[in-house]
PDB file of C-alpha atoms in Angstrom:
ATOM      1  CA  UNK A   1       0.000   0.000   0.000  1.00 35.00           C
ATOM      2  CA  UNK A   2       2.823   2.408   0.822  1.00 33.00           C
ATOM      3  CA  UNK A   3       4.503   1.736  -2.552  1.00 32.00           C
ATOM      4  CA  UNK A   4       1.203   2.313  -4.342  1.00 32.00           C
ATOM      5  CA  UNK A   5       0.754   5.668  -2.572  1.00 35.00           C
ATOM      6  CA  UNK A   6       4.239   6.733  -3.601  1.00 41.00           C
ATOM      7  CA  UNK A   7       3.609   5.842  -7.244  1.00 38.00           C
ATOM      8  CA  UNK A   8       0.253   7.607  -7.071  1.00 40.00           C
ATOM      9  CA  UNK A   9       1.898  10.741  -5.657  1.00 41.00           C
ATOM     10  CA  UNK A  10       4.560  10.680  -8.359  1.00 42.00           C
ATOM     11  CA  UNK A  11       1.885  10.303 -10.998  1.00 49.00           C
ATOM     12  CA  UNK A  12      -0.077  13.274  -9.690  1.00 43.00           C
ATOM     13  CA  UNK A  13       3.044  15.435  -9.575  1.00 44.00           C
ATOM     14  CA  UNK A  14       3.955  14.481 -13.128  1.00 45.00           C
ATOM     15  CA  UNK A  15       0.432  15.249 -14.336  1.00 45.00           C
ATOM     16  CA  UNK A  16       0.494  18.643 -12.635  1.00 45.00           C
ATOM     17  CA  UNK A  17       3.856  19.429 -14.234  1.00 39.00           C
ATOM     18  CA  UNK A  18       2.563  18.474 -17.692  1.00 39.00           C
ATOM     19  CA  UNK A  19      -0.559  20.621 -17.355  1.00 39.00           C
ATOM     20  CA  UNK A  20       1.499  23.525 -16.018  1.00 44.00           C
ATOM     21  CA  UNK A  21       3.829  23.277 -18.999  1.00 43.00           C
ATOM     22  CA  UNK A  22       0.907  23.168 -21.407  1.00 42.00           C
ATOM     23  CA  UNK A  23      -0.642  26.279 -19.860  1.00 45.00           C
ATOM     24  CA  UNK A  24       2.621  28.193 -20.239  1.00 49.00           C
ATOM     25  CA  UNK A  25       2.951  27.091 -23.867  1.00 49.00           C
ATOM     26  CA  UNK A  26      -0.619  28.120 -24.643  1.00 51.00           C
ATOM     27  CA  UNK A  27       0.054  31.770 -23.672  1.00 45.00           C
ATOM     28  CA  UNK A  28       2.468  33.199 -26.239  1.00 47.00           C
ATOM     29  CA  UNK A  29       4.552  36.196 -25.234  1.00 46.00           C
ATOM     30  CA  UNK A  30       3.322  39.528 -26.544  1.00 48.00           C
ATOM     31  CA  UNK A  31       5.207  40.439 -29.696  1.00 57.00           C
ATOM     32  CA  UNK A  32       5.983  44.008 -30.765  1.00 57.00           C
ATOM     33  CA  UNK A  33       3.933  45.788 -28.085  1.00 64.00           C
ATOM     34  CA  UNK A  34       3.342  49.525 -28.358  1.00 71.00           C
ATOM     35  CA  UNK A  35       6.275  51.646 -27.207  1.00 83.00           C
ATOM     36  CA  UNK A  36       6.269  53.020 -23.656  1.00 93.00           C
ATOM     37  CA  UNK A  37       6.542  56.795 -24.008  1.00 96.00           C
ATOM     38  CA  UNK A  38       5.991  59.689 -21.617  1.00 94.00           C
ATOM     39  CA  UNK A  39       7.900  62.562 -23.262  1.00 97.00           C
ATOM     40  CA  UNK A  40       7.342  63.774 -26.821  1.00 98.00           C
ATOM     41  CA  UNK A  41       9.282  66.729 -28.242  1.00 98.00           C
ATOM     42  CA  UNK A  42       8.528  68.406 -31.559  1.00 98.00           C
ATOM     43  CA  UNK A  43      11.332  70.436 -33.150  1.00 98.00           C
ATOM     44  CA  UNK A  44      10.524  72.851 -35.967  1.00 98.00           C
ATOM     45  CA  UNK A  45      13.730  74.029 -37.666  1.00 98.00           C
ATOM     46  CA  UNK A  46      13.480  76.880 -40.226  1.00 98.00           C
ATOM     47  CA  UNK A  47      14.768  75.623 -43.603  1.00 98.00           C
ATOM     48  CA  UNK A  48      15.261  76.819 -47.181  1.00 98.00           C
ATOM     49  CA  UNK A  49      13.822  75.310 -50.355  1.00 97.00           C
ATOM     50  CA  UNK A  50      16.319  72.435 -50.121  1.00 97.00           C
ATOM     51  CA  UNK A  51      15.469  71.720 -46.476  1.00 97.00           C
ATOM     52  CA  UNK A  52      18.779  73.109 -45.247  1.00 98.00           C
ATOM     53  CA  UNK A  53      18.639  75.016 -41.930  1.00 98.00           C
ATOM     54  CA  UNK A  54      18.556  78.771 -42.419  1.00 98.00           C
ATOM     55  CA  UNK A  55      19.955  79.572 -38.989  1.00 97.00           C
ATOM     56  CA  UNK A  56      16.609  80.750 -37.700  1.00 97.00           C
ATOM     57  CA  UNK A  57      15.322  79.950 -34.230  1.00 97.00           C
ATOM     58  CA  UNK A  58      14.350  76.309 -33.705  1.00 98.00           C
ATOM     59  CA  UNK A  59      10.881  76.064 -32.180  1.00 98.00           C
ATOM     60  CA  UNK A  60      10.482  73.291 -29.604  1.00 98.00           C
ATOM     61  CA  UNK A  61       7.380  72.151 -27.749  1.00 98.00           C
ATOM     62  CA  UNK A  62       7.182  69.362 -25.169  1.00 98.00           C
ATOM     63  CA  UNK A  63       4.435  67.000 -24.042  1.00 98.00           C
ATOM     64  CA  UNK A  64       5.375  65.240 -20.779  1.00 97.00           C
ATOM     65  CA  UNK A  65       3.492  62.796 -18.571  1.00 95.00           C
ATOM     66  CA  UNK A  66       5.641  62.870 -15.422  1.00 92.00           C
ATOM     67  CA  UNK A  67       3.861  60.014 -13.623  1.00 89.00           C
ATOM     68  CA  UNK A  68       3.537  57.963 -16.816  1.00 83.00           C
ATOM     69  CA  UNK A  69       0.270  56.029 -16.445  1.00 79.00           C
ATOM     70  CA  UNK A  70      -0.568  57.634 -13.101  1.00 83.00           C
ATOM     71  CA  UNK A  71      -3.602  59.829 -12.352  1.00 91.00           C
ATOM     72  CA  UNK A  72      -1.993  63.215 -13.042  1.00 92.00           C
ATOM     73  CA  UNK A  73      -2.528  64.753 -16.497  1.00 93.00           C
ATOM     74  CA  UNK A  74       0.482  65.456 -18.712  1.00 95.00           C
ATOM     75  CA  UNK A  75       1.900  68.933 -19.188  1.00 97.00           C
ATOM     76  CA  UNK A  76       2.030  70.331 -22.690  1.00 97.00           C
ATOM     77  CA  UNK A  77       3.484  73.376 -24.404  1.00 98.00           C
ATOM     78  CA  UNK A  78       1.974  75.191 -27.364  1.00 98.00           C
ATOM     79  CA  UNK A  79       3.679  75.355 -30.767  1.00 98.00           C
ATOM     80  CA  UNK A  80       4.338  78.901 -32.000  1.00 98.00           C
ATOM     81  CA  UNK A  81       5.674  79.320 -35.555  1.00 98.00           C
ATOM     82  CA  UNK A  82       6.387  82.326 -37.775  1.00 98.00           C
ATOM     83  CA  UNK A  83       4.052  83.081 -40.659  1.00 98.00           C
ATOM     84  CA  UNK A  84       5.073  82.233 -44.232  1.00 98.00           C
ATOM     85  CA  UNK A  85       8.075  80.165 -43.120  1.00 98.00           C
ATOM     86  CA  UNK A  86       9.270  76.698 -44.094  1.00 98.00           C
ATOM     87  CA  UNK A  87      10.121  74.263 -41.290  1.00 98.00           C
ATOM     88  CA  UNK A  88      11.590  70.792 -40.931  1.00 98.00           C
ATOM     89  CA  UNK A  89       9.767  68.826 -38.211  1.00 98.00           C
ATOM     90  CA  UNK A  90      11.835  66.303 -36.244  1.00 98.00           C
ATOM     91  CA  UNK A  91      11.181  64.484 -32.988  1.00 98.00           C
ATOM     92  CA  UNK A  92      12.404  63.557 -29.553  1.00 98.00           C
ATOM     93  CA  UNK A  93      10.579  60.545 -28.082  1.00 98.00           C
ATOM     94  CA  UNK A  94      11.553  59.287 -24.636  1.00 97.00           C
ATOM     95  CA  UNK A  95      10.588  57.350 -21.535  1.00 96.00           C
ATOM     96  CA  UNK A  96      11.723  58.949 -18.289  1.00 93.00           C
ATOM     97  CA  UNK A  97      11.216  56.986 -15.064  1.00 88.00           C
ATOM     98  CA  UNK A  98      13.038  57.043 -11.723  1.00 87.00           C
ATOM     99  CA  UNK A  99      15.623  59.496 -12.973  1.00 88.00           C
ATOM    100  CA  UNK A 100      16.495  57.338 -15.985  1.00 92.00           C
ATOM    101  CA  UNK A 101      15.770  58.448 -19.559  1.00 95.00           C
ATOM    102  CA  UNK A 102      15.425  55.977 -22.412  1.00 96.00           C
ATOM    103  CA  UNK A 103      15.667  57.184 -26.009  1.00 97.00           C
ATOM    104  CA  UNK A 104      12.656  55.403 -27.531  1.00 97.00           C
ATOM    105  CA  UNK A 105      13.144  57.144 -30.875  1.00 96.00           C
ATOM    106  CA  UNK A 106      16.731  55.976 -31.271  1.00 96.00           C
ATOM    107  CA  UNK A 107      16.454  52.608 -29.545  1.00 93.00           C
ATOM    108  CA  UNK A 108      13.188  51.393 -31.042  1.00 95.00           C
ATOM    109  CA  UNK A 109      11.330  53.516 -33.580  1.00 97.00           C
ATOM    110  CA  UNK A 110      14.313  54.390 -35.778  1.00 97.00           C
ATOM    111  CA  UNK A 111      15.278  50.710 -35.878  1.00 97.00           C
ATOM    112  CA  UNK A 112      11.749  49.610 -36.765  1.00 97.00           C
ATOM    113  CA  UNK A 113      10.797  52.174 -39.391  1.00 97.00           C
ATOM    114  CA  UNK A 114       9.045  49.493 -41.447  1.00 97.00           C
ATOM    115  CA  UNK A 115       6.628  49.112 -38.510  1.00 97.00           C
ATOM    116  CA  UNK A 116       5.960  52.790 -37.753  1.00 97.00           C
ATOM    117  CA  UNK A 117       4.342  55.779 -39.443  1.00 96.00           C
ATOM    118  CA  UNK A 118       3.348  59.261 -38.329  1.00 97.00           C
ATOM    119  CA  UNK A 119      -0.012  60.654 -39.391  1.00 96.00           C
ATOM    120  CA  UNK A 120      -1.106  64.279 -39.072  1.00 97.00           C
ATOM    121  CA  UNK A 121      -4.282  66.320 -38.874  1.00 96.00           C
ATOM    122  CA  UNK A 122      -4.464  70.110 -38.655  1.00 96.00           C
ATOM    123  CA  UNK A 123      -6.810  73.041 -38.984  1.00 96.00           C
ATOM    124  CA  UNK A 124      -7.744  73.216 -42.651  1.00 94.00           C
ATOM    125  CA  UNK A 125      -5.254  75.211 -44.761  1.00 92.00           C
ATOM    126  CA  UNK A 126      -3.334  76.511 -41.741  1.00 96.00           C
ATOM    127  CA  UNK A 127      -0.271  75.536 -43.790  1.00 97.00           C
ATOM    128  CA  UNK A 128       0.378  76.620 -47.362  1.00 97.00           C
ATOM    129  CA  UNK A 129       2.179  73.267 -47.766  1.00 97.00           C
ATOM    130  CA  UNK A 130       0.842  70.712 -47.254  1.00 96.00           C
ATOM    131  CA  UNK A 131      -2.624  72.061 -47.908  1.00 93.00           C
ATOM    132  CA  UNK A 132      -5.860  70.505 -46.732  1.00 92.00           C
ATOM    133  CA  UNK A 133      -6.236  69.108 -43.221  1.00 93.00           C
ATOM    134  CA  UNK A 134      -3.859  66.132 -43.138  1.00 94.00           C
ATOM    135  CA  UNK A 135      -4.049  62.386 -43.597  1.00 94.00           C
ATOM    136  CA  UNK A 136      -5.525  61.044 -40.377  1.00 93.00           C
ATOM    137  CA  UNK A 137      -9.121  60.919 -41.597  1.00 83.00           C
ATOM    138  CA  UNK A 138      -8.346  60.029 -45.230  1.00 77.00           C
ATOM    139  CA  UNK A 139      -4.815  58.915 -46.022  1.00 73.00           C
ATOM    140  CA  UNK A 140      -5.237  58.640 -49.784  1.00 66.00           C
ATOM    141  CA  UNK A 141      -6.550  62.199 -50.141  1.00 56.00           C
ATOM    142  CA  UNK A 142      -4.484  63.883 -47.438  1.00 70.00           C
ATOM    143  CA  UNK A 143      -1.083  65.196 -48.477  1.00 86.00           C
ATOM    144  CA  UNK A 144       1.857  65.298 -46.057  1.00 95.00           C
ATOM    145  CA  UNK A 145       5.411  66.211 -47.060  1.00 96.00           C
ATOM    146  CA  UNK A 146       7.264  63.116 -45.834  1.00 96.00           C
ATOM    147  CA  UNK A 147      11.026  63.328 -46.308  1.00 97.00           C
ATOM    148  CA  UNK A 148      11.907  59.770 -45.271  1.00 97.00           C
ATOM    149  CA  UNK A 149      11.018  56.219 -46.260  1.00 97.00           C
ATOM    150  CA  UNK A 150      11.446  52.779 -44.761  1.00 97.00           C
ATOM    151  CA  UNK A 151      13.147  49.835 -46.489  1.00 97.00           C
ATOM    152  CA  UNK A 152       9.924  49.134 -48.385  1.00 96.00           C
ATOM    153  CA  UNK A 153       9.704  52.659 -49.791  1.00 96.00           C
ATOM    154  CA  UNK A 154       6.826  53.643 -47.479  1.00 95.00           C
ATOM    155  CA  UNK A 155       6.729  56.959 -45.554  1.00 96.00           C
ATOM    156  CA  UNK A 156       7.757  57.120 -41.908  1.00 97.00           C
ATOM    157  CA  UNK A 157       7.510  60.743 -40.774  1.00 97.00           C
ATOM    158  CA  UNK A 158      10.623  61.169 -38.640  1.00 98.00           C
ATOM    159  CA  UNK A 159      11.278  64.154 -40.947  1.00 98.00           C
ATOM    160  CA  UNK A 160       8.510  66.176 -42.586  1.00 98.00           C
ATOM    161  CA  UNK A 161       8.369  69.600 -44.244  1.00 98.00           C
ATOM    162  CA  UNK A 162       5.815  72.271 -43.303  1.00 98.00           C
ATOM    163  CA  UNK A 163       5.276  75.776 -44.706  1.00 98.00           C
ATOM    164  CA  UNK A 164       3.110  78.102 -42.637  1.00 98.00           C
ATOM    165  CA  UNK A 165       0.559  80.502 -44.044  1.00 96.00           C
ATOM    166  CA  UNK A 166      -0.784  83.721 -42.591  1.00 97.00           C
ATOM    167  CA  UNK A 167      -1.020  84.466 -38.874  1.00 98.00           C
ATOM    168  CA  UNK A 168      -3.727  82.419 -37.169  1.00 98.00           C
ATOM    169  CA  UNK A 169      -4.312  79.850 -34.413  1.00 98.00           C
ATOM    170  CA  UNK A 170      -5.420  76.260 -34.861  1.00 98.00           C
ATOM    171  CA  UNK A 171      -4.739  72.654 -33.887  1.00 98.00           C
ATOM    172  CA  UNK A 172      -2.054  70.208 -34.957  1.00 98.00           C
ATOM    173  CA  UNK A 173      -2.617  66.520 -34.187  1.00 98.00           C
ATOM    174  CA  UNK A 174       0.247  64.022 -34.325  1.00 98.00           C
ATOM    175  CA  UNK A 175      -0.353  60.266 -34.298  1.00 97.00           C
ATOM    176  CA  UNK A 176       2.361  57.613 -34.392  1.00 98.00           C
ATOM    177  CA  UNK A 177       1.082  54.185 -35.366  1.00 97.00           C
ATOM    178  CA  UNK A 178       2.924  50.957 -34.550  1.00 97.00           C
ATOM    179  CA  UNK A 179       2.134  48.480 -37.324  1.00 96.00           C
ATOM    180  CA  UNK A 180       4.155  45.270 -36.912  1.00 96.00           C
ATOM    181  CA  UNK A 181       3.373  42.363 -39.254  1.00 95.00           C
ATOM    182  CA  UNK A 182       0.522  40.035 -38.339  1.00 92.00           C
ATOM    183  CA  UNK A 183       2.274  36.735 -38.892  1.00 93.00           C
ATOM    184  CA  UNK A 184       3.318  36.758 -42.550  1.00 91.00           C
ATOM    185  CA  UNK A 185       0.875  39.563 -43.413  1.00 94.00           C
ATOM    186  CA  UNK A 186       2.197  43.127 -43.599  1.00 94.00           C
ATOM    187  CA  UNK A 187       0.164  45.642 -41.603  1.00 95.00           C
ATOM    188  CA  UNK A 188       2.058  48.743 -42.703  1.00 96.00           C
ATOM    189  CA  UNK A 189       1.229  49.109 -46.381  1.00 94.00           C
ATOM    190  CA  UNK A 190       0.698  51.854 -48.960  1.00 92.00           C
ATOM    191  CA  UNK A 191      -2.935  52.083 -47.827  1.00 91.00           C
ATOM    192  CA  UNK A 192      -2.737  51.372 -44.075  1.00 93.00           C
ATOM    193  CA  UNK A 193      -4.087  54.160 -41.893  1.00 93.00           C
ATOM    194  CA  UNK A 194      -4.721  55.124 -38.275  1.00 94.00           C
ATOM    195  CA  UNK A 195      -7.099  52.193 -37.790  1.00 94.00           C
ATOM    196  CA  UNK A 196      -4.251  49.747 -38.506  1.00 93.00           C
ATOM    197  CA  UNK A 197      -1.984  48.531 -35.705  1.00 95.00           C
ATOM    198  CA  UNK A 198      -1.462  50.042 -32.267  1.00 96.00           C
ATOM    199  CA  UNK A 199      -0.987  53.668 -31.248  1.00 96.00           C
ATOM    200  CA  UNK A 200       2.266  54.921 -29.721  1.00 97.00           C
ATOM    201  CA  UNK A 201       1.477  58.655 -29.772  1.00 97.00           C
ATOM    202  CA  UNK A 202      -1.757  60.610 -30.142  1.00 97.00           C
ATOM    203  CA  UNK A 203      -1.376  64.272 -29.173  1.00 98.00           C
ATOM    204  CA  UNK A 204      -3.411  67.391 -30.012  1.00 98.00           C
ATOM    205  CA  UNK A 205      -1.199  70.503 -29.984  1.00 98.00           C
ATOM    206  CA  UNK A 206      -2.280  74.126 -30.032  1.00 98.00           C
ATOM    207  CA  UNK A 207      -0.586  75.751 -33.032  1.00 98.00           C
ATOM    208  CA  UNK A 208      -0.020  79.492 -33.134  1.00 98.00           C
ATOM    209  CA  UNK A 209       1.250  81.185 -36.282  1.00 98.00           C
ATOM    210  CA  UNK A 210       2.432  84.761 -35.724  1.00 97.00           C
TER     211      UNK A 210
END
């Protein structure tokens, strides 16, 4: 009887181990999750017709969520640009926690350009180029002056060109989509939009043109 109990105990332990292993195997690790970001910096550099800096003042605005996913709202600066001026828009994208700052743009997004794309929406015709109101609501019809492409020849948006119009105030929405492949199927394509993939950034800025 004692031997039988021992074999029974061993059998139960083995069965528990097998089921535990199966449960772990049935829950695949999350692949390509959205980036963790709590500081976004937009940099508008005045440029000439060839997108070379003119030496004018670089305009910077910062969105920062100090407690990350905590209850406190983020702080945000307004964007103030000069009228009738061409700008190159570039980015700073970071995660700052416990006194440590991680460069999400350099460490992740720049290395995965084939999985990321910026989309934009703005007050209609607040820019003389691009005109319209952006490509968030209708990518095919909305023009944006992308200056970069990924390895597949698709736009990314780490560098874009903007030319302001007359003095006014409006809104400027920036959305960064994370579109990793779904198995063997590409999610970032020539027609993918803001409904495709996950969202890394979605910020509405106040835009002043003086």
